[in-house]
Amino acid sequence: MTVSIKDVALKAGVSVATVSRVLGSGPVSDALRARVEEAVAATGYRPNLSARRLRSQHSQTIGLIVSDIRNPFFTAVSRAVEDAAFQAGMRVILCNTDENPDREAMYLRLMQEERVTGLIFAPTRTTLGRLDRAGLDFPVVLIDRSGPSGLYDSVVLDNQQAAAALVGHLHAQGYRRIAGLFGNTSTTAVERHGGYHAAMIEHGLTPDARFVPPYAEAAEAEVAGWLADGSSVVRPDAVMVSNSLLLMGVVKAARKHGLSIPGDLALAGFDNEAWTELVGPGLTVIEQPVHEIGCAAMNLLFERLDVPDRPTRKVVLSGTCVVRGSTAPWEASRV
Amino acid sequence: MTVSIKDVALKAGVSVATVSRVLGSGPVSDALRARVEEAVAATGYRPNLSARRLRSQHSQTIGLIVSDIRNPFFTAVSRAVEDAAFQAGMRVILCNTDENPDREAMYLRLMQEERVTGLIFAPTRTTLGRLDRAGLDFPVVLIDRSGPSGLYDSVVLDNQQAAAALVGHLHAQGYRRIAGLFGNTSTTAVERHGGYHAAMIEHGLTPDARFVPPYAEAAEAEVAGWLADGSSVVRPDAVMVSNSLLLMGVVKAARKHGLSIPGDLALAGFDNEAWTELVGPGLTVIEQPVHEIGCAAMNLLFERLDVPDRPTRKVVLSGTCVVRGSTAPWEASRV
DNA sequence: GTCTGCTGTGGAAACGATTACAAAGACGAC
DNA sequence: GTCGTCTTTGTAATCGTTTCCACAGCAGAC
């Protein structure tokens, strides 16, 4: 049915070894090379990657496991990864786990069965904790989230600094009751909370952090809660949000309950997505160097493939604060 | 180095055939099954998928080629596809082509070399035209875009009807100078233009369609053009936009040039993305049944795998019009 | 003329699984 | 006791490549 290298060899009147050498690299005379190429074209031959991989023990495949490709941060990273991979003649298997440790475990098993050349991985907090026991026999580069341990290479944003920058900015603009809203699954949120907490203390303010599931609805409910209680809870006049889904939830809640931004509630978050510019007065956010993060991860991976036993490295990149109307000066927004 | 089925067989004191039967399906006594499972656990054995695929001639892999995963429509579809695939015990190779025919050709070649079980494909107009000559020897289901030919199964939105619905809605709200802004690469845009054109005629209005590259910047420049000319071009009082990137561009231009929505320009588009609810007065859009589209595609694929030579089918789904403030009645918005 | 080395080629052994086939044992039916 | 049938197991062929090895031919050095 399907045409194999044998058929090509037969048609060209050469051995399969010669065909293989023409397709790959190896010494072969011009005359035979021409005959083989003609036979390949005539038969419409396509090499079987499974067979090639089995024999050569090179999968030329890199795995990319992220929590959710719908998160534009990961979308951008994956594009960078894919570009780098194809430049290196490799394929990318993309998996998203929905922050579900079971799915992560399944995908890690798949990566092993596929014998991937390397893996770029944004693990949940749960999986990160047991990653050292996973027994992965290929290089791994962690992105976005990384543990304290130096077991794997990683590339991350300086989350503490970024969160502190947002708090500093809000403080400079005159806000004092600054709440923090964080996701409760990723280590990223933990680090951002660390930066938030430290900065609040440093500025002599009282930290007020909430951890919620990483969905817009959760953030919306949280904000609704502030308004419902009224008496018992001191409503913040600004909120720092640790990811863009939660940010969206806060905006939704503000619209729903008629809160003006920043008049009733100033707002600052993470990830400079296209829509943050368009919503209300524009949203102040930390912009991550998404493309660079993807590139850095691929570089770390290739370098480790080159020198398997060099010490692990952690690349820390800085975000930049994009200031927009959602954090206009406190006095001005009271007028 | 890496442990193979042979090592497991040796450790369990059985033949490789028995190990294979335990892992797959086949008659094997409870005693041996237990010994094999123990050996698998002890050795940390993971089957080699390349070998399995080569021998069994089943790749258990489906390809998904889209123009750009950053397009939330494709993101949602891919999620549905992935879920269905994993439920069927299959893997998904995700490729995005950036609307580039060369990249498409490369990926199609890759699909052949991977011997995929089936392919779900959103082709560019260029590739769609020569798809019949591609000689693909696996089932293909086209999504989002589909040709007139009945060569492949497909699942699409009723684009004519959807575009006509938007025009009808704008007309009912009192708008008369309704421009249309369309991408210039996809057949989707062509169909939506068809619906727009027909509906305009039907309502006794003069069509005013522009085709631009599918980037936000292109839409932004187009709108800027309307304002710059001033005298020569009659500025539309409403615009129908054929995809969400262009929609974003129009919103950006409106903000930049101080156009109020819908006061100066009413706006209606496609794809009910989360941010369309949050921008300005909310944007009126056609919501596509994205999840159903993905599911329908997978169903078509599985049915064709079941009955390879049945006649091709085209599943046409309808969108729903989500009305928001960007298309408030003309009179009201003039007040 | 022999020896060495280099180039191009083919034969055949892997790679790690599945699976066709054969064999061995158990069990009833006669 | 013999025969057929059914279940469980092992042996070996096979999938489509790459790659090791052998070898033929040829050129140059001695």
Coordinates of C-alpha atoms in Angstrom, one line a residue, chain A residues 145-322:
Chain A
R145 CA 7.2 28.4 37.7
S146 CA 10.3 27.0 39.3
G147 CA 11.1 25.5 42.6
P148 CA 13.8 26.4 45.0
S149 CA 15.8 23.3 44.2
G150 CA 18.4 23.5 41.5
L151 CA 17.5 20.2 39.9
Y152 CA 16.4 21.6 36.6
D153 CA 17.3 24.6 34.4
S154 CA 14.6 27.3 34.5
V155 CA 13.6 30.7 33.2
V156 CA 11.3 32.8 35.1
L157 CA 10.1 36.4 35.6
D158 CA 11.4 38.2 38.7
N159 CA 8.0 38.0 40.3
Q160 CA 8.9 39.5 43.6
Q161 CA 10.3 42.6 42.0
A162 CA 7.4 42.9 39.6
A163 CA 4.8 42.7 42.3
A164 CA 6.8 45.1 44.4
A165 CA 6.9 47.5 41.5
L166 CA 3.2 47.5 41.2
V167 CA 2.7 48.1 44.9
G168 CA 5.3 50.8 44.8
H169 CA 3.6 52.4 41.8
L170 CA 0.2 52.3 43.5
H171 CA 1.7 53.7 46.7
A172 CA 3.3 56.5 44.8
Q173 CA 0.0 57.4 43.1
G174 CA -1.4 57.9 46.6
Y175 CA -3.2 54.6 47.2
R176 CA -2.9 53.1 50.7
R177 CA -5.5 50.3 51.1
I178 CA -4.0 48.0 48.5
A179 CA -5.5 44.5 48.4
G180 CA -3.7 41.6 46.6
L181 CA -5.6 38.9 44.7
F182 CA -3.7 35.8 43.9
G183 CA -4.3 32.4 42.2
N184 CA -4.0 29.4 44.5
T185 CA -2.4 26.8 42.2
S186 CA 0.9 28.2 40.9
T187 CA 4.1 29.0 42.5
T188 CA 4.1 32.2 40.4
A189 CA 1.3 33.5 42.6
V190 CA 3.2 32.5 45.7
E191 CA 6.2 34.5 44.6
R192 CA 4.1 37.5 43.5
H193 CA 2.5 37.4 46.9
G194 CA 5.9 37.5 48.5
G195 CA 6.8 40.6 46.6
Y196 CA 3.5 42.2 47.4
H197 CA 3.8 41.4 51.1
A198 CA 7.3 42.7 51.4
A199 CA 6.5 45.9 49.5
M200 CA 3.5 46.6 51.6
I201 CA 5.5 46.2 54.8
E202 CA 8.2 48.3 53.4
H203 CA 5.8 51.2 52.7
G204 CA 4.3 50.8 56.1
L205 CA 1.0 49.5 54.8
T206 CA -1.1 46.6 56.0
P207 CA -1.1 43.6 53.6
D208 CA -4.5 42.3 52.6
A209 CA -4.0 39.2 50.4
R210 CA -6.7 36.8 49.1
F211 CA -6.0 33.5 47.3
V212 CA -8.7 32.3 44.9
P213 CA -9.0 29.6 42.2
P214 CA -7.5 31.0 38.9
Y215 CA -10.8 31.7 37.2
A216 CA -12.4 35.0 36.3
E217 CA -15.5 34.0 38.2
A218 CA -13.6 33.5 41.4
A219 CA -12.2 37.0 41.2
E220 CA -15.6 38.4 40.4
A221 CA -17.1 36.7 43.4
E222 CA -14.3 37.9 45.7
V223 CA -14.9 41.5 44.7
A224 CA -18.7 41.1 45.0
G225 CA -18.0 39.9 48.6
W226 CA -16.2 43.1 49.5
L227 CA -19.3 45.1 48.5
A228 CA -21.8 42.8 50.1
D229 CA -20.3 42.9 53.5
G230 CA -19.9 46.6 53.6
S231 CA -19.6 47.1 57.3
S232 CA -17.2 44.3 58.4
V233 CA -14.7 44.5 55.5
V234 CA -12.8 47.7 54.9
R235 CA -13.0 48.0 51.1
P236 CA -9.7 48.5 49.4
D237 CA -9.2 51.5 47.2
A238 CA -6.8 49.6 44.9
V239 CA -6.1 46.0 44.1
M240 CA -3.1 44.2 42.6
V241 CA -4.0 41.1 40.7
S242 CA -1.6 38.2 40.0
N243 CA -2.8 37.1 36.6
S244 CA -4.9 38.2 33.6
L245 CA -7.8 35.9 34.1
L246 CA -8.4 37.2 37.6
L247 CA -7.8 40.7 36.3
M248 CA -10.6 40.2 33.9
G249 CA -12.9 39.0 36.7
V250 CA -12.2 42.1 38.7
V251 CA -13.1 44.3 35.7
K252 CA -16.3 42.4 35.2
A253 CA -17.2 42.8 38.8
A254 CA -16.5 46.5 38.7
R255 CA -18.8 47.0 35.7
K256 CA -21.5 44.9 37.2
H257 CA -21.5 46.8 40.5
G258 CA -21.0 50.2 38.9
L259 CA -17.5 50.8 40.4
S260 CA -15.5 53.3 38.4
I261 CA -11.9 52.6 37.7
P262 CA -9.8 54.1 39.2
G263 CA -12.3 56.3 41.1
D264 CA -13.7 53.6 43.3
L265 CA -11.0 51.0 42.7
A266 CA -7.6 51.3 41.1
L267 CA -6.4 48.2 39.3
A268 CA -3.0 46.8 38.4
G269 CA -2.2 43.3 37.1
F270 CA 0.1 41.1 35.1
D271 CA 0.5 40.4 31.4
N272 CA 0.2 43.1 28.7
E273 CA -2.5 41.5 26.6
A274 CA -4.0 43.5 23.7
W275 CA -7.3 44.1 25.4
T276 CA -5.8 45.6 28.6
E277 CA -5.2 48.7 26.5
L278 CA -8.8 48.9 25.5
V279 CA -10.7 48.3 28.7
G280 CA -11.9 51.4 30.6
P281 CA -9.1 53.9 31.0
G282 CA -6.6 51.3 30.1
L283 CA -5.2 48.8 32.7
T284 CA -1.8 49.2 34.3
V285 CA 0.1 45.9 33.9
I286 CA 3.5 44.3 34.2
E287 CA 4.6 43.3 30.7
Q288 CA 6.6 40.0 30.6
P289 CA 9.2 39.6 27.9
V290 CA 7.3 36.6 26.6
H291 CA 9.2 36.0 23.4
E292 CA 12.5 36.2 25.2
I293 CA 11.3 33.7 27.8
G294 CA 10.6 31.2 25.1
C295 CA 13.9 31.8 23.4
A296 CA 15.8 31.6 26.7
A297 CA 14.1 28.3 27.5
M298 CA 15.1 26.8 24.1
N299 CA 18.6 28.0 24.5
L300 CA 18.9 26.4 27.9
L301 CA 17.6 23.2 26.5
F302 CA 20.0 23.1 23.6
E303 CA 23.0 24.0 25.8
R304 CA 22.1 21.2 28.1
L305 CA 21.8 18.7 25.2
D306 CA 25.3 19.9 24.3
V307 CA 26.8 19.6 27.8
P308 CA 24.6 17.2 29.8
D309 CA 26.3 17.5 33.1
R310 CA 27.0 21.2 33.6
P311 CA 25.5 22.9 36.6
T312 CA 21.8 23.9 36.3
R313 CA 21.0 27.5 35.6
K314 CA 18.1 29.8 36.5
V315 CA 17.5 32.7 34.1
V316 CA 15.6 35.5 35.8
L317 CA 14.1 38.1 33.5
S318 CA 12.6 41.4 34.5
G319 CA 9.1 42.7 33.6
T320 CA 8.4 46.3 32.7
C321 CA 5.6 48.3 34.2
V322 CA 3.1 49.6 31.6

